[in-house]
Short mmCIF file of C-alpha atoms and ligand atoms in Angstrom, two decimals:
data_model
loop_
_atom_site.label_atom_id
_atom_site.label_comp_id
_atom_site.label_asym_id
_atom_site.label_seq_id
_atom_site.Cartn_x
_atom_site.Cartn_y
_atom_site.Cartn_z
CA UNK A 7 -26.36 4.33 21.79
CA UNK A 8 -29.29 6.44 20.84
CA UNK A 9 -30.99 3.26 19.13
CA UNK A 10 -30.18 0.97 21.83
CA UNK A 11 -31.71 3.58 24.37
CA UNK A 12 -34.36 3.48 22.23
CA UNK A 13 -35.26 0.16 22.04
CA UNK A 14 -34.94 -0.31 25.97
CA UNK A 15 -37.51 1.78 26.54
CA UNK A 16 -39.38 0.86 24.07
CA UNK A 17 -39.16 -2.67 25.46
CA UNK A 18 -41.42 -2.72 28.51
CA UNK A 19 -44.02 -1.03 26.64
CA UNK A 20 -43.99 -3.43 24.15
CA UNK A 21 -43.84 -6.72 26.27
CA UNK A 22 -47.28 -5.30 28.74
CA UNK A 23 -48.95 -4.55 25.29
CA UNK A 24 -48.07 -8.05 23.78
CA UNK A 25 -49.22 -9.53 27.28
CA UNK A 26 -52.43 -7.59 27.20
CA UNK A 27 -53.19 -9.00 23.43
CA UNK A 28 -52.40 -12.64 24.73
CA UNK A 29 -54.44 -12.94 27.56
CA UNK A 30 -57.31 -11.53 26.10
CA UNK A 31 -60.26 -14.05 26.81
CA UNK A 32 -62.39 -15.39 24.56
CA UNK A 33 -65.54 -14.64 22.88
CA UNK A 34 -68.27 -16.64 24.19
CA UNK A 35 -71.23 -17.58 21.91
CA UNK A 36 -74.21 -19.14 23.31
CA UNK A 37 -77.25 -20.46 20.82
CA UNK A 38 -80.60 -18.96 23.06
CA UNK A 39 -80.86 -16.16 25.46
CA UNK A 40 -83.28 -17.37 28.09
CA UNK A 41 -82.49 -18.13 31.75
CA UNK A 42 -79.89 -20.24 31.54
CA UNK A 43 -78.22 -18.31 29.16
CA UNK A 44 -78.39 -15.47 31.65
CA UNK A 45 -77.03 -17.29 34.26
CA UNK A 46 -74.34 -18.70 32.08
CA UNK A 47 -73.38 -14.83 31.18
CA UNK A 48 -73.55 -14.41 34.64
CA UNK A 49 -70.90 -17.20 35.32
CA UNK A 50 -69.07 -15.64 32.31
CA UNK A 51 -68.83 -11.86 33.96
CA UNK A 52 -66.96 -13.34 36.60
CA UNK A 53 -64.36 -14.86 34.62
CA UNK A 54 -63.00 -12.17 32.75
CA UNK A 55 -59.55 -13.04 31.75
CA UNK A 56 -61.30 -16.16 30.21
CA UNK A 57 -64.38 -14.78 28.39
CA UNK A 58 -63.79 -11.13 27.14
CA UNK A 59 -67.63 -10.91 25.85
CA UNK A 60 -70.83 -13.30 25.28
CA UNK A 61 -72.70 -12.96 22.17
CA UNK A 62 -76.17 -14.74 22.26
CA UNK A 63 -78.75 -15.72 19.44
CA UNK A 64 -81.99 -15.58 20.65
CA UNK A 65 -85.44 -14.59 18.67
CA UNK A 66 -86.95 -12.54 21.55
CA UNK A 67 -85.51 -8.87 22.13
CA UNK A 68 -83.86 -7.68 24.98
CA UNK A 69 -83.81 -11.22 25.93
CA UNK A 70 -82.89 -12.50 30.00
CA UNK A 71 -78.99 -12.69 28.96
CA UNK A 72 -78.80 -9.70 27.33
CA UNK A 73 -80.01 -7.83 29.98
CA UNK A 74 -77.13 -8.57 31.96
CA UNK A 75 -74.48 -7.93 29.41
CA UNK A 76 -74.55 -10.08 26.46
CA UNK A 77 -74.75 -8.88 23.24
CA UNK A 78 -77.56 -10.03 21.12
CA UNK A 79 -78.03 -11.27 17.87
CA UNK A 80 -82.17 -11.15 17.43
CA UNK A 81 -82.59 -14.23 15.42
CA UNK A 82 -84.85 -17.77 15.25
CA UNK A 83 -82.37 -20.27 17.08
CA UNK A 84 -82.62 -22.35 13.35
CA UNK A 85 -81.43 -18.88 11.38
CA UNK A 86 -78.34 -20.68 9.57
CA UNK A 87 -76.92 -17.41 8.15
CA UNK A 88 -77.53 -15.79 12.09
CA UNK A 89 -75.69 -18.90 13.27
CA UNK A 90 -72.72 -18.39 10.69
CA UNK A 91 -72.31 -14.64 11.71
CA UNK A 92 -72.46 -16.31 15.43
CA UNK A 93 -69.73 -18.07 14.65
CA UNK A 94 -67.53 -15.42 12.78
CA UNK A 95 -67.73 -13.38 15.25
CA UNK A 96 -67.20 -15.80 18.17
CA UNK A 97 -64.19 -17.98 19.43
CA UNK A 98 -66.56 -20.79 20.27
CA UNK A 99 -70.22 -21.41 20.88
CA UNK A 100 -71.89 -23.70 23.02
CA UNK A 101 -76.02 -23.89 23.60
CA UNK A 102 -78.89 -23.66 26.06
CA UNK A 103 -81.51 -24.99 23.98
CA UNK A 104 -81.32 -28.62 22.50
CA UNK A 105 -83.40 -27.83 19.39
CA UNK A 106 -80.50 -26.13 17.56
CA UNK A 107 -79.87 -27.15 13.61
CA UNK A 108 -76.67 -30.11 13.93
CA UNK A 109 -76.29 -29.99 10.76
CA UNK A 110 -75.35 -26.59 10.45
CA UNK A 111 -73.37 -26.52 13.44
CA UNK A 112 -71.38 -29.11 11.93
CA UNK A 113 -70.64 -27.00 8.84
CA UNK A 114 -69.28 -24.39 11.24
CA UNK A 115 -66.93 -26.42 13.56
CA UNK A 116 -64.11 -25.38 11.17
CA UNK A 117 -65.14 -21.86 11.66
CA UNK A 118 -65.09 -21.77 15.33
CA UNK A 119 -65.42 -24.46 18.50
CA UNK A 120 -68.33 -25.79 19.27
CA UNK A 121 -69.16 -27.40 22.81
CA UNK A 122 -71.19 -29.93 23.35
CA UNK A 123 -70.03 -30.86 19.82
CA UNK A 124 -72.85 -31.34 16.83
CA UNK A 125 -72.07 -34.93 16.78
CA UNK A 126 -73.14 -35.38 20.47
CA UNK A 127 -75.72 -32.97 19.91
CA UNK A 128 -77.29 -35.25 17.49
CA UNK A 129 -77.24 -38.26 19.32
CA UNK A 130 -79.33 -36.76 21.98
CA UNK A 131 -82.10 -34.67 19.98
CA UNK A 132 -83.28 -38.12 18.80
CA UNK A 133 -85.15 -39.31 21.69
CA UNK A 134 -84.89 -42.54 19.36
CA UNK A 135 -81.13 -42.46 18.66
CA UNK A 136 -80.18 -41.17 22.18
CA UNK A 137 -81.96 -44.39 23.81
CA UNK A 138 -80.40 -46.57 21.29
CA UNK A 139 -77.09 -45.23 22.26
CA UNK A 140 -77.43 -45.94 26.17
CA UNK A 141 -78.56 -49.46 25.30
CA UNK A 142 -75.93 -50.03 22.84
CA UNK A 143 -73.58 -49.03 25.64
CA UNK A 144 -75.44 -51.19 28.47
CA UNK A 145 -76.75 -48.03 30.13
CA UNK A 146 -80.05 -49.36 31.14
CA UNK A 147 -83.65 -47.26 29.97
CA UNK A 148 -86.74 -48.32 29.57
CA UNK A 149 -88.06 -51.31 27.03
CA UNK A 150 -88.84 -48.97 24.41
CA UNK A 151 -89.48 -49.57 20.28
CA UNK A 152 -89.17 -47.62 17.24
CA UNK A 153 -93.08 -46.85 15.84
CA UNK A 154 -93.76 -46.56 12.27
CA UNK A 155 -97.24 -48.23 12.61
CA UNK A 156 -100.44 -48.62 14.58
CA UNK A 157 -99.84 -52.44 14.08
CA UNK A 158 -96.65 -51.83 15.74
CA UNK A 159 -98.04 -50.14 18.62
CA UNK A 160 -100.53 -52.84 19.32
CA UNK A 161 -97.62 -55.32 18.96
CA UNK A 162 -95.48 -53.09 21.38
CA UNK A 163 -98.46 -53.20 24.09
CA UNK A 164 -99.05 -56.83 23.96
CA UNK A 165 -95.20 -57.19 24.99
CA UNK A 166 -94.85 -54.55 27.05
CA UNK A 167 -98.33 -54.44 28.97
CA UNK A 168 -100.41 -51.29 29.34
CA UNK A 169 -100.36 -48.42 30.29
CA UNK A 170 -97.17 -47.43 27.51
CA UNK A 171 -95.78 -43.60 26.48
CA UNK A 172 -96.05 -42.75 23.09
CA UNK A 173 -93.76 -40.31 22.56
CA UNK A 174 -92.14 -37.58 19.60
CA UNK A 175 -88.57 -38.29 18.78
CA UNK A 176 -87.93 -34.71 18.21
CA UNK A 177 -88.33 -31.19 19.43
CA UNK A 178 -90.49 -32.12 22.81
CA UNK A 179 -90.05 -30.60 25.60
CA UNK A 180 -91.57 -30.54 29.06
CA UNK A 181 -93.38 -34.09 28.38
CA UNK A 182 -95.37 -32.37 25.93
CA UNK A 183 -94.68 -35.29 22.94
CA UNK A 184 -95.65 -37.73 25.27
CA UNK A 185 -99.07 -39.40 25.34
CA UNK A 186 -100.06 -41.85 28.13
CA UNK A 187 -102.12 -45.31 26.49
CA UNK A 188 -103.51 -47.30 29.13
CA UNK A 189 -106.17 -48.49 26.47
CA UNK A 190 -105.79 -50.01 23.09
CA UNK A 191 -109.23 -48.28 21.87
CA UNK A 192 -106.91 -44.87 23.10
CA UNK A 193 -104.57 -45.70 19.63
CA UNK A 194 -105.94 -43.88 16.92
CA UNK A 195 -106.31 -40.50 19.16
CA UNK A 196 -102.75 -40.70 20.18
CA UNK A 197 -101.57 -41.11 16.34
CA UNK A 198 -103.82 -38.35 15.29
CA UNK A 199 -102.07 -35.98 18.29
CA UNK A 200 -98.67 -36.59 16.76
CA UNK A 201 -99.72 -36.86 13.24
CA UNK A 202 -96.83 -36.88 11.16
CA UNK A 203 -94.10 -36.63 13.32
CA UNK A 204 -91.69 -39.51 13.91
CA UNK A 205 -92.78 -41.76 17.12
CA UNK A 206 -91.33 -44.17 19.83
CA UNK A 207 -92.94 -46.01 22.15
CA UNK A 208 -91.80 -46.87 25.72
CA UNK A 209 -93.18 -49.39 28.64
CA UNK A 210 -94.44 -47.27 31.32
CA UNK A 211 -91.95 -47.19 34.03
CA UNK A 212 -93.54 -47.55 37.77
CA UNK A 213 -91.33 -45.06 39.36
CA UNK A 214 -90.66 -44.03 42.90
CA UNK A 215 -88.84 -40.95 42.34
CA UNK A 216 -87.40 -38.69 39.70
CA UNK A 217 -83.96 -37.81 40.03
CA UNK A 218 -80.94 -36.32 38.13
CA UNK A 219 -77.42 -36.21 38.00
CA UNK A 220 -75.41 -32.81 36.74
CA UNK A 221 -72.76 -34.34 35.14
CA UNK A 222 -69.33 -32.14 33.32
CA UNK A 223 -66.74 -33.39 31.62
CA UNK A 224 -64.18 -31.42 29.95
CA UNK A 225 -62.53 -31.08 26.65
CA UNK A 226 -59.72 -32.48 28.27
CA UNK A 227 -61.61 -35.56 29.41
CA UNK A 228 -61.79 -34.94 33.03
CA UNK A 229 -65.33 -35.81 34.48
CA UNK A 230 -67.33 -34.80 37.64
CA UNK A 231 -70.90 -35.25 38.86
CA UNK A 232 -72.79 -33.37 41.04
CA UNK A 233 -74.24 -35.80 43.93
CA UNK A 234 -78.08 -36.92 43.36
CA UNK A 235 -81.06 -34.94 43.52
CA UNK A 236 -84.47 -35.34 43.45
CA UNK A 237 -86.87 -34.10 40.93
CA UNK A 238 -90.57 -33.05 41.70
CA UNK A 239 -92.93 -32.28 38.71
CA UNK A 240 -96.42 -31.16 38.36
CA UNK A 241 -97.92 -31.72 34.80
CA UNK A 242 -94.64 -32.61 33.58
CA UNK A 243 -92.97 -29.15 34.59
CA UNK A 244 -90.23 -29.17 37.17
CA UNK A 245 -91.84 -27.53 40.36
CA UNK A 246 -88.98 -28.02 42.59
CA UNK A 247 -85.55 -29.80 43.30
CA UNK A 248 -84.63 -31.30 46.69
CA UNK A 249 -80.45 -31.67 46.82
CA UNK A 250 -79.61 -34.11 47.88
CA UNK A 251 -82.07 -36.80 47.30
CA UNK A 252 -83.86 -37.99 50.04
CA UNK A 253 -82.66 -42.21 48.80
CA UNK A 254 -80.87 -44.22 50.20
CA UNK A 255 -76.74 -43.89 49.66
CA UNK A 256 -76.63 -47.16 47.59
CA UNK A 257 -78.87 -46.01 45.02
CA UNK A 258 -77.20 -42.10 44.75
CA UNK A 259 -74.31 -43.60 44.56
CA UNK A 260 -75.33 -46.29 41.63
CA UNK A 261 -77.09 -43.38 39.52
CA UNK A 262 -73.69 -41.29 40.26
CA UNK A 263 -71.73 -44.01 38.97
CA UNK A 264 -74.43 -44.06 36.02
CA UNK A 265 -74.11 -40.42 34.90
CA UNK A 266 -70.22 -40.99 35.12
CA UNK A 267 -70.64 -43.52 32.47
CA UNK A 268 -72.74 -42.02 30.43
CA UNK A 269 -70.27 -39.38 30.30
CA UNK A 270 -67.07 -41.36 29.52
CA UNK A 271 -69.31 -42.32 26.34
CA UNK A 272 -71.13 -39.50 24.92
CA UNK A 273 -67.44 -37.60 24.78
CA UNK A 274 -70.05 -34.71 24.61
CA UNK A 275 -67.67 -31.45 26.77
CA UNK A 276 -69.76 -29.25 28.92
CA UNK A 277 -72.66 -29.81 31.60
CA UNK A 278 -75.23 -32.27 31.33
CA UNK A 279 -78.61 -32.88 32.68
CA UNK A 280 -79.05 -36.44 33.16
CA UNK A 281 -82.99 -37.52 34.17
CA UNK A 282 -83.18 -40.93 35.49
CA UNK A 283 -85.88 -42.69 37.53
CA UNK A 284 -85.66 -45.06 40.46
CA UNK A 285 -87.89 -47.85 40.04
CA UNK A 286 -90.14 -49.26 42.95
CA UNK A 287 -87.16 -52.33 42.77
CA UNK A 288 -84.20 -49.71 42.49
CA UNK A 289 -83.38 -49.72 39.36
CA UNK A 290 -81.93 -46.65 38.44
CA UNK A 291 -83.35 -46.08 34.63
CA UNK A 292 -82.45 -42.89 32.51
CA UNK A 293 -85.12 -41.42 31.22
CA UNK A 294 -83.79 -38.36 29.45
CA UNK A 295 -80.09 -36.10 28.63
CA UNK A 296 -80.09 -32.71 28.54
CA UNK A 297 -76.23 -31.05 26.72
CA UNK A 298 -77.10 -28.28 28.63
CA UNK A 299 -77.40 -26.96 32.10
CA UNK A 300 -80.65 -27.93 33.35
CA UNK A 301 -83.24 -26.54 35.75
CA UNK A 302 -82.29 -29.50 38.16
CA UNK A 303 -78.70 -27.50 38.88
CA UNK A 304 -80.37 -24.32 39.78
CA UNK A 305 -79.38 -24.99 43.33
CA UNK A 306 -76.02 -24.69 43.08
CA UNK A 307 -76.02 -21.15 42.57
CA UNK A 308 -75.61 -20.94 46.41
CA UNK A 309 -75.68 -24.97 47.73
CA UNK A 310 -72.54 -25.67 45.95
CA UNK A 311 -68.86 -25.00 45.43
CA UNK A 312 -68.98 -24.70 42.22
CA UNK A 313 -72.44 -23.67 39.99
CA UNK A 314 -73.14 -25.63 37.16
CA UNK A 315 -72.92 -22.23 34.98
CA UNK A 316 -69.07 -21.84 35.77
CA UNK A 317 -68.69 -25.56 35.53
CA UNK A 318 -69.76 -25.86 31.70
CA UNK A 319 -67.65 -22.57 31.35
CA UNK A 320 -64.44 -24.48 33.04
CA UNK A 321 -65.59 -27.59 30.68
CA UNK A 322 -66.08 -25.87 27.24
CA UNK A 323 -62.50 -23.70 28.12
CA UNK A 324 -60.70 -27.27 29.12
CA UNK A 325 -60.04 -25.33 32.33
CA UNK A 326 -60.05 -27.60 35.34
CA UNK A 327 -63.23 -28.84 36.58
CA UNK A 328 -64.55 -27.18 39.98
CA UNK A 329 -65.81 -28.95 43.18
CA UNK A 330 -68.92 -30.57 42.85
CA UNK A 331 -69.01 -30.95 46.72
CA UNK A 332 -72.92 -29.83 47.81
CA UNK A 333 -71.65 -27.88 50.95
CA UNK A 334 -75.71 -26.62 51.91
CA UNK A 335 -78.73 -29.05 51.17
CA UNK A 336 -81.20 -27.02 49.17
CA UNK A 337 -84.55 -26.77 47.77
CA UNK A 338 -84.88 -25.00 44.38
CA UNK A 339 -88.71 -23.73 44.04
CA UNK A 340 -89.59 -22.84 40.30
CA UNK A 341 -91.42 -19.93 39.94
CA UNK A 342 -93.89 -20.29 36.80
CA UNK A 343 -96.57 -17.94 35.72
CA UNK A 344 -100.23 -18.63 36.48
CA UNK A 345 -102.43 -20.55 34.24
CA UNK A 346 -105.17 -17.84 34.00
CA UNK A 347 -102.54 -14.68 33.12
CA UNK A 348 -100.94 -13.77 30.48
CA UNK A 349 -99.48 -10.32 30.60
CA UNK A 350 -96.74 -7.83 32.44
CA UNK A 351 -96.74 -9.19 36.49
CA UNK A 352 -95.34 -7.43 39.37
CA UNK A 353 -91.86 -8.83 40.27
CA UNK A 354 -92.28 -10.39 43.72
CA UNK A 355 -89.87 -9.72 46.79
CA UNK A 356 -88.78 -11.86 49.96
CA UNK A 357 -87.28 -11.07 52.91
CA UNK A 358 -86.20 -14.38 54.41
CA UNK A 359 -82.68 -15.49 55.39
CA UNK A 360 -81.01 -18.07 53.66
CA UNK A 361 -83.98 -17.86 50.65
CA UNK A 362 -82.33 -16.46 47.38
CA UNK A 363 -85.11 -15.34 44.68
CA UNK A 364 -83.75 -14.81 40.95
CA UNK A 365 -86.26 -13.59 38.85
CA UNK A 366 -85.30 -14.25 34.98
CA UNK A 367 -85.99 -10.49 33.76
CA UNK A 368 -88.80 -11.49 31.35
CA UNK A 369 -91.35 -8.98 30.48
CA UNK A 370 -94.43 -11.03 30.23
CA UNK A 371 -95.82 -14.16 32.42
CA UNK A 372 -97.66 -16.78 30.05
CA UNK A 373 -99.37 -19.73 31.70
CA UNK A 374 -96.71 -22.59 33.36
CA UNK A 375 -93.85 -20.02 31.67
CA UNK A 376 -90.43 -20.07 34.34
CA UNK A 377 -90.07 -16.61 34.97
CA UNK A 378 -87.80 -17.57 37.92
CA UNK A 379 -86.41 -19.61 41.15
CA UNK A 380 -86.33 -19.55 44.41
CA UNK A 381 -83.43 -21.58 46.49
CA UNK A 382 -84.30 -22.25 49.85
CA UNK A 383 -80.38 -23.09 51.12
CA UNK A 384 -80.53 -25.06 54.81
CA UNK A 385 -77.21 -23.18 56.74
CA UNK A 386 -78.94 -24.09 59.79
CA UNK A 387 -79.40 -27.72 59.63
CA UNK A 388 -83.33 -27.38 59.95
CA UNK A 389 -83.35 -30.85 57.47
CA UNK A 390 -85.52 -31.28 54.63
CA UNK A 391 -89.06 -31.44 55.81
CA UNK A 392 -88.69 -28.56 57.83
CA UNK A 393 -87.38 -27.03 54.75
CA UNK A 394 -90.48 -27.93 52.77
CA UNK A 395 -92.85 -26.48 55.37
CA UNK A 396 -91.49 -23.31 54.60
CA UNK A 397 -91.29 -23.37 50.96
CA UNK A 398 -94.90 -24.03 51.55
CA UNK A 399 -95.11 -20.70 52.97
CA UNK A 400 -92.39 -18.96 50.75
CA UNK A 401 -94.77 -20.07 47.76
CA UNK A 402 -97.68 -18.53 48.82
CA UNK A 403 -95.51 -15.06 48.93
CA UNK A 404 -93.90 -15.54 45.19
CA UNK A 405 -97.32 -15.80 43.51
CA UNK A 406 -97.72 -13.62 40.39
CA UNK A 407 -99.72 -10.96 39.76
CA UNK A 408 -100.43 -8.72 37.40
CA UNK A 409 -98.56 -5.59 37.69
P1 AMP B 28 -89.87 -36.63 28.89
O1 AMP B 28 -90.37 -35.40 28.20
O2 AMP B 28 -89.77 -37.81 28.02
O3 AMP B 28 -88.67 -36.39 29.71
O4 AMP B 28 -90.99 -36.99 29.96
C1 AMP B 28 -91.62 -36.05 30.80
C2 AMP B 28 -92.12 -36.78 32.02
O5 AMP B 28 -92.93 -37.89 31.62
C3 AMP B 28 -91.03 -37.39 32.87
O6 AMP B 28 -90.51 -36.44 33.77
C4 AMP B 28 -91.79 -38.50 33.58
O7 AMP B 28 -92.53 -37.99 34.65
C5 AMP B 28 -92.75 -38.98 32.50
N1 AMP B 28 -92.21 -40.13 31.74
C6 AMP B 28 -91.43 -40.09 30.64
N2 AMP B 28 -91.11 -41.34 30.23
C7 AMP B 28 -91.73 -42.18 31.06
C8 AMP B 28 -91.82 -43.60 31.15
N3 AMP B 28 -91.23 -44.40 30.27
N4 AMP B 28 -92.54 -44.12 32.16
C9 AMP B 28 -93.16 -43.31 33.07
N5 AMP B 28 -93.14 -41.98 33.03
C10 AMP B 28 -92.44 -41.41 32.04
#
């Protein structure tokens, strides 16, 4: 009687301890600390019986996403023996940078998921391989060729026409492996800038707009894109995103359709970035994938059911995918440091409704560096020019200045 008294009581306590061990989320690894690490720690916090902790690699300390509660492991993103005690200590990893080592994150997939997987990963690092890929699958990009030669880019030019991009298959970022030709005498210059690195070359597409699509899909397999927006850059740096894009439905729709695709083939689970242009005949090209959240989807932090930072959570878990519904049309508004300071600034404020600053919690601005974003959401209706006029003004307030 005794024993079975015993074990009744025991019972309870041993079935809410049991419970507590099985739901215990998951360890989240993420390869880079920056902003959109941050925010994806962010989006983690708020899904606690999913992700018990993040754990992020990133060189720089007290780095944006530790500073709101990831641990960090101070290492170069390349550190192979940092990455293995990443992904020891974590129940899977996934990545905000696209420069991470594939290779070694292939040795590791045993060890511990790994979302977008190394193979996909790999396709897209290779600006080369990645457009190869699209084409093989009759996604359409740009005429572009392999380079090995200077012969070859004079062969290139006469079948393509000037101007062309010469660009870096690797490790380029913010158009900086790209250099414009619109001469053939301009040859030898551009092969000296990129002297020996591996090159492509690519026809010079006669955009009218930049767009992207924020694409997820799932380890499951489900898929969902975020509707079209459009892309503004100043010297190749995003300066601000206008959700939705101001083209006509056809085309969004098209480029929707083309970032659904593209998904259904790259089999890559998480949140994409997909760049494409519209062409002055629109086409809808894509220029560029990101396996990664991407500036682009800042906006829906507040224009959106769902962010994209809980979406590639939902992906990498195989949870369900959220709404990708754009319930506000927004403007996102990059905040980068000024050219001529380097040094700590003075966080800037603003007091405006419906204009939501996040500052990324870096210590130092350095010339063109994001340090953080404004979104500009439109509750009111006002439409998008009006909203531009006062980003216009907004700007002028979010300049930085030393502190
Ligand atoms: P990327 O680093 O290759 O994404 O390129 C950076 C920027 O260069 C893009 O946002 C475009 O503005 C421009 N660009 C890249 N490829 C082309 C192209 N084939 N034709 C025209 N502009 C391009």
């Amino acid at each position: 009687i005794q024993m079975a008294f015993l074990i009744v009581s025991i019972f309870p306590k041993l079935f809410v301890i049991g419970m507590f061990f099985f739901n215990m989320g998951k360890i989240l690894g993420i390869i880079g600390g920056g902003q959109l690490g941050m925010m994806l720690t962010e989006a983690a916090n708020n899904m606690k019986s999913e992700i018990s902790n993040v754990i992020v690699l990133d060189p720089t300390k007290n780095c944006p996403a530790s500073k709101v509660g990831a641990e960090q492991i101070v290492a170069d993103f390349k550190d192979a023996t940092a990455i293995t005690d990443l992904a020891k200590k974590c129940d899977i990893i996934t990545y905000e940078i696209e420069s991470g080592d594939s290779q070694v994150l292939k040795s590791l997939e045993e060890v511990c998921e790994i979302n977008p997987s190394p193979e996909t990963l790999e396709i897209i690092q290779d600006k080369l391989v990645q457009k190869k890929f699209l084409a093989k699958n009759n996604i359409q990009v740009a005429e572009f060729s392999e380079i090995l030669s200077k012969e070859q880019i004079e062969s290139k030019i006469s079948e393509f026409g000037l101007p062309v991009l010469l660009k870096t298959r690797t490790g380029a970022y913010d158009g900086r492996g790209n250099f414009k030709i619109t001469s053939l005498g301009q040859i030898p210059e551009a092969l000296e800038v990129f002297k020996g690195q591996s090159l492509m070359i690519e026809k010079f597409v006669d955009f009218k707009m930049e767009v992207s699509v924020i694409a997820s899909r799932s380890t499951s397999g489900e898929i969902r894109t975020y509707p079209l927006v459009e892309n503004i850059h100043e010297d190749n740096i995003l300066k601000m995103t206008i959700a939705p894009a101001r083209i006509n439905e056809t085309i969004s729709k098209n480029a929707e359709e083309i970032a659904h695709k593209t998904m259904e083939v790259l089999h890559g689970a998480g949140v994409f970035g997909i760049e494409m242009f519209v062409t002055n005949d629109d086409q809808v090209l894509i220029n560029e994938i990101a396996p990664r959240v991407h500036n682009s989807g800042h906006h829906t932090l507040q224009s959106s059911k769902t962010s994209q930072f809980e979406q590639h959570l939902r992906a990498i878990l195989g949870l369900e995918l959220g709404s990708t519904e754009l319930v506000y049309n927004t403007i996102m508004y990059n905040i980068l440091g000024p050219r001529d300071f380097t040094g700590i600034y003075k966080s800037p404020s603003i007091d405006l409704e419906n204009t939501f600053l996040k500052m990324y919690g870096k210590l130092e601005s350095k010339p063109q560096r994001k340090i953080g974003h404004v979104n500009l959401v439109d509750k009111d209706n006002l439409g998008t020019e009006k909203l531009l006029e006062i980003i216009n003004t907004v700007s002028d307030s979010i300049k930085i200045i030393p502190a």
